[in-house]
Short mmCIF file of N, CA and C in Angstrom, two decimals:
data_model
loop_
_atom_site.label_atom_id
_atom_site.label_comp_id
_atom_site.label_asym_id
_atom_site.label_seq_id
_atom_site.Cartn_x
_atom_site.Cartn_y
_atom_site.Cartn_z
N MET A 1 7.04 11.76 13.03
CA MET A 1 7.39 11.47 11.65
C MET A 1 6.20 10.82 10.97
N ALA A 2 5.84 11.36 9.82
CA ALA A 2 4.73 10.82 9.05
C ALA A 2 5.25 9.88 7.97
N ARG A 3 4.42 8.92 7.61
CA ARG A 3 4.70 8.07 6.45
C ARG A 3 3.83 8.58 5.31
N VAL A 4 4.49 9.00 4.23
CA VAL A 4 3.77 9.61 3.12
C VAL A 4 3.96 8.74 1.88
N LEU A 5 2.85 8.39 1.27
CA LEU A 5 2.85 7.56 0.07
C LEU A 5 2.93 8.45 -1.16
N ILE A 6 3.90 8.19 -2.02
CA ILE A 6 4.07 8.91 -3.28
C ILE A 6 3.56 7.99 -4.38
N LEU A 7 2.44 8.35 -5.00
CA LEU A 7 1.78 7.51 -5.99
C LEU A 7 2.22 7.96 -7.39
N THR A 8 3.00 7.12 -8.07
CA THR A 8 3.57 7.54 -9.35
C THR A 8 3.68 6.37 -10.31
N GLY A 9 4.24 6.62 -11.46
CA GLY A 9 4.42 5.59 -12.48
C GLY A 9 5.29 6.11 -13.61
N ASP A 10 5.50 5.28 -14.60
CA ASP A 10 6.29 5.69 -15.76
C ASP A 10 5.72 6.97 -16.36
N ALA A 11 6.61 7.80 -16.85
CA ALA A 11 6.28 9.08 -17.48
C ALA A 11 5.78 10.13 -16.49
N ALA A 12 5.98 9.89 -15.20
CA ALA A 12 5.73 10.96 -14.23
C ALA A 12 6.82 12.01 -14.42
N GLU A 13 6.50 13.24 -14.14
CA GLU A 13 7.47 14.32 -14.29
C GLU A 13 8.51 14.20 -13.18
N GLU A 14 9.78 14.32 -13.57
CA GLU A 14 10.89 14.10 -12.64
C GLU A 14 10.86 15.03 -11.42
N LEU A 15 10.77 16.33 -11.64
CA LEU A 15 10.76 17.25 -10.50
C LEU A 15 9.51 17.05 -9.64
N ASP A 16 8.36 16.83 -10.28
CA ASP A 16 7.12 16.60 -9.53
C ASP A 16 7.23 15.39 -8.61
N SER A 17 8.03 14.42 -9.01
CA SER A 17 8.17 13.17 -8.25
C SER A 17 9.29 13.24 -7.22
N MET A 18 10.46 13.68 -7.66
CA MET A 18 11.63 13.62 -6.79
C MET A 18 11.67 14.74 -5.75
N TYR A 19 11.22 15.92 -6.10
CA TYR A 19 11.25 17.04 -5.16
C TYR A 19 10.47 16.70 -3.88
N PRO A 20 9.22 16.22 -3.98
CA PRO A 20 8.51 15.87 -2.74
C PRO A 20 9.19 14.76 -1.94
N VAL A 21 9.75 13.78 -2.63
CA VAL A 21 10.45 12.70 -1.92
C VAL A 21 11.59 13.29 -1.09
N PHE A 22 12.41 14.11 -1.71
CA PHE A 22 13.55 14.70 -1.00
C PHE A 22 13.10 15.66 0.09
N ARG A 23 12.08 16.48 -0.17
CA ARG A 23 11.61 17.45 0.82
C ARG A 23 11.02 16.76 2.03
N LEU A 24 10.25 15.71 1.79
CA LEU A 24 9.68 14.96 2.91
C LEU A 24 10.77 14.34 3.76
N ARG A 25 11.75 13.74 3.12
CA ARG A 25 12.86 13.13 3.86
C ARG A 25 13.64 14.19 4.62
N GLU A 26 13.86 15.34 3.98
CA GLU A 26 14.55 16.44 4.64
C GLU A 26 13.80 16.87 5.90
N GLY A 27 12.47 16.82 5.84
CA GLY A 27 11.64 17.22 6.96
C GLY A 27 11.47 16.14 8.03
N GLY A 28 12.18 15.02 7.87
CA GLY A 28 12.12 13.97 8.87
C GLY A 28 11.01 12.96 8.67
N HIS A 29 10.34 13.03 7.53
CA HIS A 29 9.24 12.11 7.25
C HIS A 29 9.73 10.96 6.37
N GLU A 30 8.95 9.91 6.32
CA GLU A 30 9.27 8.77 5.46
C GLU A 30 8.46 8.89 4.18
N ALA A 31 9.15 8.93 3.05
CA ALA A 31 8.50 8.98 1.74
C ALA A 31 8.58 7.59 1.13
N VAL A 32 7.42 6.99 0.85
CA VAL A 32 7.35 5.64 0.31
C VAL A 32 6.76 5.73 -1.10
N VAL A 33 7.52 5.27 -2.08
CA VAL A 33 7.10 5.37 -3.48
C VAL A 33 6.33 4.11 -3.87
N THR A 34 5.15 4.32 -4.48
CA THR A 34 4.36 3.21 -5.00
C THR A 34 4.08 3.44 -6.48
N ALA A 35 4.01 2.34 -7.21
CA ALA A 35 3.76 2.36 -8.65
C ALA A 35 3.13 1.01 -9.02
N PRO A 36 2.74 0.83 -10.27
CA PRO A 36 2.11 -0.44 -10.64
C PRO A 36 2.96 -1.68 -10.34
N THR A 37 4.28 -1.57 -10.47
CA THR A 37 5.18 -2.68 -10.12
C THR A 37 6.33 -2.13 -9.29
N THR A 38 7.19 -3.01 -8.80
CA THR A 38 8.31 -2.54 -7.98
C THR A 38 9.58 -2.24 -8.78
N ARG A 39 9.53 -2.37 -10.11
CA ARG A 39 10.71 -1.97 -10.87
C ARG A 39 10.78 -0.44 -10.84
N PRO A 40 11.97 0.13 -10.95
CA PRO A 40 12.07 1.60 -10.95
C PRO A 40 11.24 2.20 -12.08
N VAL A 41 10.58 3.32 -11.77
CA VAL A 41 9.80 4.00 -12.80
C VAL A 41 10.70 4.92 -13.61
N LYS A 42 10.34 5.06 -14.87
CA LYS A 42 11.09 5.90 -15.80
C LYS A 42 10.45 7.29 -15.81
N LEU A 43 11.12 8.23 -15.14
CA LEU A 43 10.60 9.59 -15.07
C LEU A 43 10.93 10.35 -16.35
N VAL A 44 10.23 11.44 -16.59
CA VAL A 44 10.49 12.30 -17.75
C VAL A 44 10.69 13.73 -17.27
N VAL A 45 11.37 14.50 -18.10
CA VAL A 45 11.60 15.92 -17.82
C VAL A 45 10.76 16.73 -18.79
N HIS A 46 9.87 17.53 -18.25
CA HIS A 46 9.05 18.42 -19.07
C HIS A 46 9.63 19.82 -19.00
N ASP A 47 9.67 20.48 -20.15
CA ASP A 47 10.18 21.84 -20.18
C ASP A 47 9.37 22.67 -21.15
N PHE A 48 9.47 23.95 -21.02
CA PHE A 48 8.75 24.88 -21.88
C PHE A 48 9.77 25.63 -22.70
N GLU A 49 9.71 25.44 -24.01
CA GLU A 49 10.69 26.04 -24.90
C GLU A 49 9.98 27.01 -25.85
N PRO A 50 10.65 28.10 -26.22
CA PRO A 50 9.99 29.14 -27.02
C PRO A 50 9.53 28.69 -28.41
N ASP A 51 10.13 27.66 -28.95
CA ASP A 51 9.75 27.23 -30.29
C ASP A 51 8.79 26.03 -30.28
N CYS A 52 8.04 25.87 -29.18
CA CYS A 52 7.13 24.73 -29.05
C CYS A 52 5.83 25.20 -28.40
N ASP A 53 4.70 24.85 -29.01
CA ASP A 53 3.40 25.27 -28.49
C ASP A 53 2.98 24.50 -27.25
N ALA A 54 3.54 23.32 -27.03
CA ALA A 54 3.26 22.52 -25.84
C ALA A 54 4.56 22.37 -25.06
N TYR A 55 4.55 21.60 -24.01
CA TYR A 55 5.80 21.33 -23.31
C TYR A 55 6.54 20.21 -24.03
N THR A 56 7.85 20.19 -23.87
CA THR A 56 8.65 19.13 -24.45
C THR A 56 8.89 18.06 -23.38
N GLU A 57 9.23 16.86 -23.84
CA GLU A 57 9.47 15.76 -22.90
C GLU A 57 10.76 15.06 -23.27
N LYS A 58 11.61 14.89 -22.26
CA LYS A 58 12.88 14.19 -22.44
C LYS A 58 12.99 13.12 -21.36
N PRO A 59 13.79 12.08 -21.60
CA PRO A 59 13.97 11.05 -20.58
C PRO A 59 14.58 11.64 -19.30
N GLY A 60 14.12 11.14 -18.18
CA GLY A 60 14.63 11.57 -16.89
C GLY A 60 15.31 10.42 -16.16
N HIS A 61 15.46 10.59 -14.88
CA HIS A 61 16.08 9.57 -14.03
C HIS A 61 15.11 8.42 -13.76
N LEU A 62 15.66 7.35 -13.22
CA LEU A 62 14.85 6.26 -12.69
C LEU A 62 14.56 6.56 -11.22
N LEU A 63 13.35 6.25 -10.78
CA LEU A 63 12.97 6.43 -9.38
C LEU A 63 12.67 5.06 -8.80
N PRO A 64 13.43 4.65 -7.78
CA PRO A 64 13.16 3.36 -7.14
C PRO A 64 11.75 3.32 -6.54
N VAL A 65 11.14 2.16 -6.62
CA VAL A 65 9.78 1.95 -6.10
C VAL A 65 9.87 1.05 -4.87
N ASP A 66 9.19 1.43 -3.82
CA ASP A 66 9.22 0.68 -2.57
C ASP A 66 8.16 -0.41 -2.48
N VAL A 67 6.99 -0.15 -3.05
CA VAL A 67 5.87 -1.09 -2.93
C VAL A 67 4.97 -0.98 -4.16
N ALA A 68 4.51 -2.12 -4.64
CA ALA A 68 3.57 -2.14 -5.76
C ALA A 68 2.18 -1.68 -5.28
N LEU A 69 1.44 -1.05 -6.18
CA LEU A 69 0.11 -0.55 -5.83
C LEU A 69 -0.77 -1.62 -5.18
N ALA A 70 -0.75 -2.82 -5.73
CA ALA A 70 -1.60 -3.90 -5.21
C ALA A 70 -1.27 -4.27 -3.77
N ASP A 71 -0.04 -3.98 -3.34
CA ASP A 71 0.39 -4.34 -1.99
C ASP A 71 0.28 -3.21 -0.98
N VAL A 72 -0.19 -2.05 -1.41
CA VAL A 72 -0.32 -0.91 -0.50
C VAL A 72 -1.47 -1.14 0.48
N VAL A 73 -1.17 -0.95 1.74
CA VAL A 73 -2.18 -0.95 2.80
C VAL A 73 -2.32 0.52 3.20
N PRO A 74 -3.35 1.21 2.71
CA PRO A 74 -3.45 2.66 2.92
C PRO A 74 -3.41 3.07 4.40
N GLU A 75 -3.93 2.21 5.27
CA GLU A 75 -3.95 2.53 6.70
C GLU A 75 -2.54 2.69 7.29
N ASP A 76 -1.54 2.22 6.57
CA ASP A 76 -0.16 2.33 7.04
C ASP A 76 0.46 3.70 6.78
N TYR A 77 -0.31 4.62 6.15
CA TYR A 77 0.24 5.90 5.73
C TYR A 77 -0.58 7.06 6.28
N ASP A 78 0.11 8.19 6.46
CA ASP A 78 -0.52 9.39 7.02
C ASP A 78 -0.93 10.39 5.97
N ALA A 79 -0.36 10.29 4.77
CA ALA A 79 -0.63 11.28 3.73
C ALA A 79 -0.30 10.67 2.37
N LEU A 80 -0.74 11.38 1.33
CA LEU A 80 -0.56 10.92 -0.05
C LEU A 80 -0.12 12.09 -0.92
N VAL A 81 0.81 11.81 -1.84
CA VAL A 81 1.20 12.80 -2.85
C VAL A 81 1.05 12.16 -4.22
N ILE A 82 0.42 12.90 -5.15
CA ILE A 82 0.25 12.44 -6.53
C ILE A 82 0.97 13.41 -7.45
N PRO A 83 2.18 13.05 -7.89
CA PRO A 83 2.92 13.91 -8.81
C PRO A 83 2.26 13.95 -10.19
N GLY A 84 2.70 14.93 -10.99
CA GLY A 84 2.15 15.08 -12.33
C GLY A 84 2.96 14.36 -13.39
N GLY A 85 2.91 14.90 -14.58
CA GLY A 85 3.46 14.22 -15.75
C GLY A 85 2.33 13.45 -16.42
N ARG A 86 2.69 12.48 -17.23
CA ARG A 86 1.66 11.69 -17.91
C ARG A 86 1.15 10.52 -17.09
N ALA A 87 1.84 10.17 -16.01
CA ALA A 87 1.43 9.02 -15.20
C ALA A 87 -0.02 9.10 -14.69
N PRO A 88 -0.49 10.25 -14.19
CA PRO A 88 -1.86 10.29 -13.69
C PRO A 88 -2.91 9.93 -14.74
N GLU A 89 -2.59 10.18 -16.00
CA GLU A 89 -3.54 9.89 -17.08
C GLU A 89 -3.92 8.41 -17.12
N TYR A 90 -2.94 7.53 -16.92
CA TYR A 90 -3.27 6.10 -16.94
C TYR A 90 -3.46 5.53 -15.54
N LEU A 91 -2.85 6.11 -14.54
CA LEU A 91 -3.04 5.60 -13.18
C LEU A 91 -4.48 5.78 -12.69
N ARG A 92 -5.16 6.80 -13.17
CA ARG A 92 -6.51 7.09 -12.68
C ARG A 92 -7.52 5.99 -12.98
N THR A 93 -7.17 5.07 -13.88
CA THR A 93 -8.09 3.97 -14.21
C THR A 93 -7.74 2.68 -13.47
N ASN A 94 -6.71 2.70 -12.66
CA ASN A 94 -6.25 1.51 -11.95
C ASN A 94 -7.11 1.31 -10.68
N PRO A 95 -7.70 0.14 -10.49
CA PRO A 95 -8.55 -0.09 -9.32
C PRO A 95 -7.81 0.06 -7.99
N ASP A 96 -6.53 -0.30 -7.95
CA ASP A 96 -5.77 -0.11 -6.71
C ASP A 96 -5.55 1.37 -6.41
N VAL A 97 -5.36 2.16 -7.46
CA VAL A 97 -5.23 3.60 -7.27
C VAL A 97 -6.53 4.15 -6.68
N ALA A 98 -7.65 3.73 -7.22
CA ALA A 98 -8.94 4.18 -6.69
C ALA A 98 -9.07 3.81 -5.21
N ARG A 99 -8.74 2.59 -4.87
CA ARG A 99 -8.84 2.13 -3.47
C ARG A 99 -7.96 2.98 -2.56
N ILE A 100 -6.76 3.25 -3.00
CA ILE A 100 -5.80 4.01 -2.20
C ILE A 100 -6.22 5.47 -2.05
N VAL A 101 -6.52 6.11 -3.17
CA VAL A 101 -6.84 7.54 -3.15
C VAL A 101 -8.13 7.80 -2.37
N ARG A 102 -9.13 6.96 -2.56
CA ARG A 102 -10.39 7.14 -1.81
C ARG A 102 -10.15 7.06 -0.30
N HIS A 103 -9.25 6.19 0.12
CA HIS A 103 -8.95 6.06 1.55
C HIS A 103 -8.55 7.42 2.14
N PHE A 104 -7.63 8.11 1.46
CA PHE A 104 -7.13 9.37 2.00
C PHE A 104 -8.19 10.47 1.97
N PHE A 105 -8.96 10.55 0.89
CA PHE A 105 -10.01 11.55 0.80
C PHE A 105 -11.13 11.26 1.79
N ASP A 106 -11.53 10.01 1.91
CA ASP A 106 -12.63 9.65 2.81
C ASP A 106 -12.31 9.96 4.27
N ARG A 107 -11.05 9.94 4.62
CA ARG A 107 -10.65 10.16 6.01
C ARG A 107 -10.12 11.56 6.27
N GLY A 108 -10.11 12.41 5.26
CA GLY A 108 -9.64 13.78 5.43
C GLY A 108 -8.15 13.87 5.72
N LEU A 109 -7.39 12.90 5.22
CA LEU A 109 -5.94 12.91 5.43
C LEU A 109 -5.28 13.82 4.39
N PRO A 110 -4.08 14.31 4.67
CA PRO A 110 -3.40 15.18 3.71
C PRO A 110 -3.17 14.51 2.36
N VAL A 111 -3.53 15.24 1.31
CA VAL A 111 -3.31 14.80 -0.07
C VAL A 111 -2.67 15.97 -0.82
N GLY A 112 -1.53 15.70 -1.45
CA GLY A 112 -0.89 16.70 -2.28
C GLY A 112 -0.97 16.30 -3.73
N THR A 113 -1.35 17.23 -4.59
CA THR A 113 -1.35 16.96 -6.02
C THR A 113 -0.52 18.03 -6.72
N ILE A 114 0.20 17.59 -7.73
CA ILE A 114 1.10 18.47 -8.46
C ILE A 114 0.81 18.35 -9.95
N CYS A 115 0.63 19.49 -10.61
CA CYS A 115 0.50 19.56 -12.06
C CYS A 115 -0.68 18.73 -12.58
N HIS A 116 -0.43 17.57 -13.19
CA HIS A 116 -1.49 16.70 -13.69
C HIS A 116 -2.04 15.77 -12.61
N GLY A 117 -1.49 15.80 -11.41
CA GLY A 117 -1.94 14.93 -10.32
C GLY A 117 -3.43 14.99 -10.03
N PRO A 118 -4.09 16.18 -10.12
CA PRO A 118 -5.52 16.22 -9.84
C PRO A 118 -6.38 15.39 -10.79
N GLN A 119 -5.82 14.92 -11.91
CA GLN A 119 -6.59 14.06 -12.80
C GLN A 119 -7.06 12.80 -12.07
N VAL A 120 -6.28 12.34 -11.11
CA VAL A 120 -6.65 11.10 -10.42
C VAL A 120 -7.88 11.31 -9.54
N PRO A 121 -7.87 12.23 -8.57
CA PRO A 121 -9.10 12.39 -7.79
C PRO A 121 -10.28 12.91 -8.62
N ALA A 122 -10.02 13.67 -9.67
CA ALA A 122 -11.11 14.14 -10.53
C ALA A 122 -11.83 12.96 -11.18
N ALA A 123 -11.06 12.00 -11.67
CA ALA A 123 -11.66 10.82 -12.31
C ALA A 123 -12.47 9.98 -11.34
N LEU A 124 -12.17 10.10 -10.07
CA LEU A 124 -12.87 9.34 -9.03
C LEU A 124 -14.03 10.13 -8.42
N GLY A 125 -14.29 11.32 -8.94
CA GLY A 125 -15.37 12.14 -8.40
C GLY A 125 -15.06 12.80 -7.08
N LEU A 126 -13.78 12.90 -6.73
CA LEU A 126 -13.38 13.41 -5.42
C LEU A 126 -13.09 14.90 -5.39
N LEU A 127 -13.13 15.57 -6.54
CA LEU A 127 -12.88 17.01 -6.56
C LEU A 127 -14.15 17.83 -6.66
N ASN A 128 -15.29 17.19 -6.72
CA ASN A 128 -16.55 17.90 -6.80
C ASN A 128 -16.71 18.82 -5.58
N GLY A 129 -16.80 20.14 -5.83
CA GLY A 129 -16.93 21.10 -4.75
C GLY A 129 -15.62 21.49 -4.11
N ARG A 130 -14.51 20.94 -4.55
CA ARG A 130 -13.19 21.26 -3.97
C ARG A 130 -12.50 22.32 -4.82
N THR A 131 -11.58 23.03 -4.20
CA THR A 131 -10.77 24.04 -4.89
C THR A 131 -9.39 23.46 -5.11
N THR A 132 -8.89 23.59 -6.34
CA THR A 132 -7.61 22.99 -6.69
C THR A 132 -6.86 23.87 -7.68
N ALA A 133 -5.57 23.71 -7.72
CA ALA A 133 -4.73 24.21 -8.80
C ALA A 133 -4.34 23.01 -9.63
N ALA A 134 -3.89 23.26 -10.85
CA ALA A 134 -3.46 22.18 -11.74
C ALA A 134 -2.75 22.80 -12.93
N PHE A 135 -2.14 21.95 -13.74
CA PHE A 135 -1.57 22.42 -14.99
C PHE A 135 -2.69 23.14 -15.75
N PRO A 136 -2.50 24.41 -16.12
CA PRO A 136 -3.60 25.23 -16.65
C PRO A 136 -4.46 24.60 -17.75
N PRO A 137 -3.92 23.85 -18.72
CA PRO A 137 -4.81 23.27 -19.73
C PRO A 137 -5.82 22.24 -19.19
N LEU A 138 -5.67 21.82 -17.94
CA LEU A 138 -6.62 20.87 -17.35
C LEU A 138 -7.86 21.55 -16.78
N ARG A 139 -7.88 22.88 -16.78
CA ARG A 139 -8.97 23.63 -16.15
C ARG A 139 -10.35 23.10 -16.55
N THR A 140 -10.62 22.99 -17.83
CA THR A 140 -11.96 22.56 -18.29
C THR A 140 -12.30 21.17 -17.78
N ASP A 141 -11.34 20.24 -17.86
CA ASP A 141 -11.60 18.88 -17.39
C ASP A 141 -11.92 18.86 -15.90
N LEU A 142 -11.16 19.62 -15.12
CA LEU A 142 -11.38 19.63 -13.68
C LEU A 142 -12.68 20.33 -13.32
N GLU A 143 -13.01 21.39 -14.04
CA GLU A 143 -14.29 22.05 -13.81
C GLU A 143 -15.45 21.12 -14.17
N GLN A 144 -15.30 20.33 -15.21
CA GLN A 144 -16.32 19.34 -15.56
C GLN A 144 -16.48 18.30 -14.45
N ALA A 145 -15.43 18.08 -13.69
CA ALA A 145 -15.47 17.15 -12.56
C ALA A 145 -16.00 17.83 -11.29
N GLY A 146 -16.38 19.10 -11.41
CA GLY A 146 -16.97 19.81 -10.27
C GLY A 146 -16.01 20.62 -9.44
N ALA A 147 -14.76 20.72 -9.85
CA ALA A 147 -13.76 21.46 -9.08
C ALA A 147 -13.79 22.94 -9.41
N VAL A 148 -13.37 23.74 -8.46
CA VAL A 148 -13.09 25.16 -8.68
C VAL A 148 -11.59 25.24 -8.88
N VAL A 149 -11.16 25.70 -10.05
CA VAL A 149 -9.74 25.73 -10.38
C VAL A 149 -9.18 27.13 -10.15
N VAL A 150 -8.09 27.20 -9.40
CA VAL A 150 -7.46 28.46 -9.05
C VAL A 150 -6.06 28.48 -9.65
N ASP A 151 -5.69 29.60 -10.23
CA ASP A 151 -4.36 29.77 -10.83
C ASP A 151 -3.41 30.31 -9.76
N ALA A 152 -2.85 29.39 -8.96
CA ALA A 152 -1.97 29.78 -7.86
C ALA A 152 -0.97 28.66 -7.58
N PRO A 153 0.15 28.99 -6.94
CA PRO A 153 1.19 28.00 -6.70
C PRO A 153 0.98 27.10 -5.49
N ASP A 154 0.01 27.41 -4.65
CA ASP A 154 -0.13 26.67 -3.39
C ASP A 154 -1.57 26.77 -2.88
N VAL A 155 -2.44 26.03 -3.52
CA VAL A 155 -3.87 26.08 -3.16
C VAL A 155 -4.13 25.04 -2.07
N VAL A 156 -4.66 25.52 -0.95
CA VAL A 156 -4.99 24.64 0.17
C VAL A 156 -6.50 24.61 0.33
N ASP A 157 -7.08 23.41 0.25
CA ASP A 157 -8.50 23.20 0.47
C ASP A 157 -8.61 22.14 1.56
N GLY A 158 -8.76 22.58 2.79
CA GLY A 158 -8.76 21.63 3.91
C GLY A 158 -7.40 20.96 4.01
N THR A 159 -7.37 19.64 3.81
CA THR A 159 -6.10 18.91 3.88
C THR A 159 -5.54 18.58 2.50
N MET A 160 -6.13 19.16 1.45
CA MET A 160 -5.64 18.95 0.10
C MET A 160 -4.81 20.16 -0.33
N VAL A 161 -3.60 19.90 -0.83
CA VAL A 161 -2.71 20.97 -1.28
C VAL A 161 -2.34 20.68 -2.73
N SER A 162 -2.51 21.68 -3.60
CA SER A 162 -2.25 21.48 -5.02
C SER A 162 -1.46 22.65 -5.60
N CYS A 163 -0.86 22.40 -6.77
CA CYS A 163 -0.14 23.44 -7.49
C CYS A 163 -0.21 23.18 -8.99
N ARG A 164 0.26 24.15 -9.76
CA ARG A 164 0.16 24.09 -11.22
C ARG A 164 1.24 23.24 -11.87
N GLY A 165 2.38 23.08 -11.22
CA GLY A 165 3.47 22.31 -11.81
C GLY A 165 4.77 22.57 -11.11
N TRP A 166 5.85 21.99 -11.64
CA TRP A 166 7.14 22.03 -10.94
C TRP A 166 7.66 23.43 -10.63
N PRO A 167 7.37 24.47 -11.40
CA PRO A 167 7.85 25.79 -10.98
C PRO A 167 7.27 26.24 -9.63
N ASP A 168 6.14 25.66 -9.23
CA ASP A 168 5.48 26.02 -7.97
C ASP A 168 5.95 25.20 -6.77
N LEU A 169 6.86 24.28 -6.97
CA LEU A 169 7.19 23.34 -5.90
C LEU A 169 7.67 23.98 -4.59
N PRO A 170 8.43 25.07 -4.59
CA PRO A 170 8.78 25.66 -3.28
C PRO A 170 7.55 26.10 -2.48
N GLU A 171 6.61 26.78 -3.14
CA GLU A 171 5.40 27.23 -2.44
C GLU A 171 4.52 26.04 -2.05
N TRP A 172 4.35 25.10 -2.99
CA TRP A 172 3.54 23.91 -2.71
C TRP A 172 4.12 23.14 -1.53
N SER A 173 5.43 22.99 -1.54
CA SER A 173 6.09 22.21 -0.50
C SER A 173 5.89 22.84 0.88
N ARG A 174 6.04 24.15 0.98
CA ARG A 174 5.81 24.82 2.27
C ARG A 174 4.38 24.58 2.74
N ALA A 175 3.43 24.73 1.83
CA ALA A 175 2.02 24.55 2.20
C ALA A 175 1.72 23.10 2.58
N PHE A 176 2.23 22.15 1.79
CA PHE A 176 1.97 20.74 2.09
C PHE A 176 2.60 20.33 3.42
N MET A 177 3.83 20.78 3.67
CA MET A 177 4.50 20.43 4.93
C MET A 177 3.73 21.01 6.12
N ALA A 178 3.17 22.21 5.97
CA ALA A 178 2.38 22.80 7.06
C ALA A 178 1.12 21.98 7.33
N VAL A 179 0.43 21.57 6.26
CA VAL A 179 -0.77 20.74 6.42
C VAL A 179 -0.39 19.38 7.03
N LEU A 180 0.68 18.80 6.55
CA LEU A 180 1.14 17.50 7.08
C LEU A 180 1.51 17.62 8.55
N ASP A 181 2.28 18.64 8.90
CA ASP A 181 2.69 18.81 10.30
C ASP A 181 1.50 19.02 11.21
N LYS A 182 0.53 19.80 10.76
CA LYS A 182 -0.68 20.04 11.56
C LYS A 182 -1.46 18.73 11.74
N ALA A 183 -1.58 17.96 10.67
CA ALA A 183 -2.35 16.71 10.73
C ALA A 183 -1.66 15.69 11.63
N THR A 184 -0.35 15.62 11.59
CA THR A 184 0.35 14.61 12.41
C THR A 184 0.40 15.02 13.87
N VAL A 185 0.33 16.32 14.17
CA VAL A 185 0.28 16.78 15.57
C VAL A 185 -1.07 16.44 16.18
N GLN A 186 -2.15 16.50 15.37
CA GLN A 186 -3.50 16.26 15.88
C GLN A 186 -3.78 14.78 16.11
N GLU A 187 -2.94 13.89 15.59
CA GLU A 187 -3.21 12.45 15.73
C GLU A 187 -3.02 11.97 17.14
#
């Protein structure tokens, strides 16, 4: 059983956040949610509607938080997941987020990013030379960070697994669970 840290915050996309938590638990792993504080985070629901040029945002569920970012000991975890939504936009500037995310990348541990999640490692210079998927409008930003952006539901680059957004979660989940299972068997 792996311990997987879910790094999220207010305005994270509901499916991007909750689907991995449930899938990891279903797979026998421990999913531990971290955010800036231990109060429940306010998730949002993003949808694509025909009369809107961008995605729409509605209030979502609350997601309980297990540990505050400042209290995370990265060595206690086997993998990391960064859900999308608007949370990565502000989390990427948090020094504890940098400390945590660098730990997983520096050690080649499994990292999953969903939708806007790649904004975090991109801001830290960790996607330079890496292949990733992401919410399509992020392509230019990620390419500026040195990433190769692929339009696919389950991009695997070593131990990093990414996708474009919540519609890709079944494919992303299968790929991430395979990388996680392989990594935990090798330990």
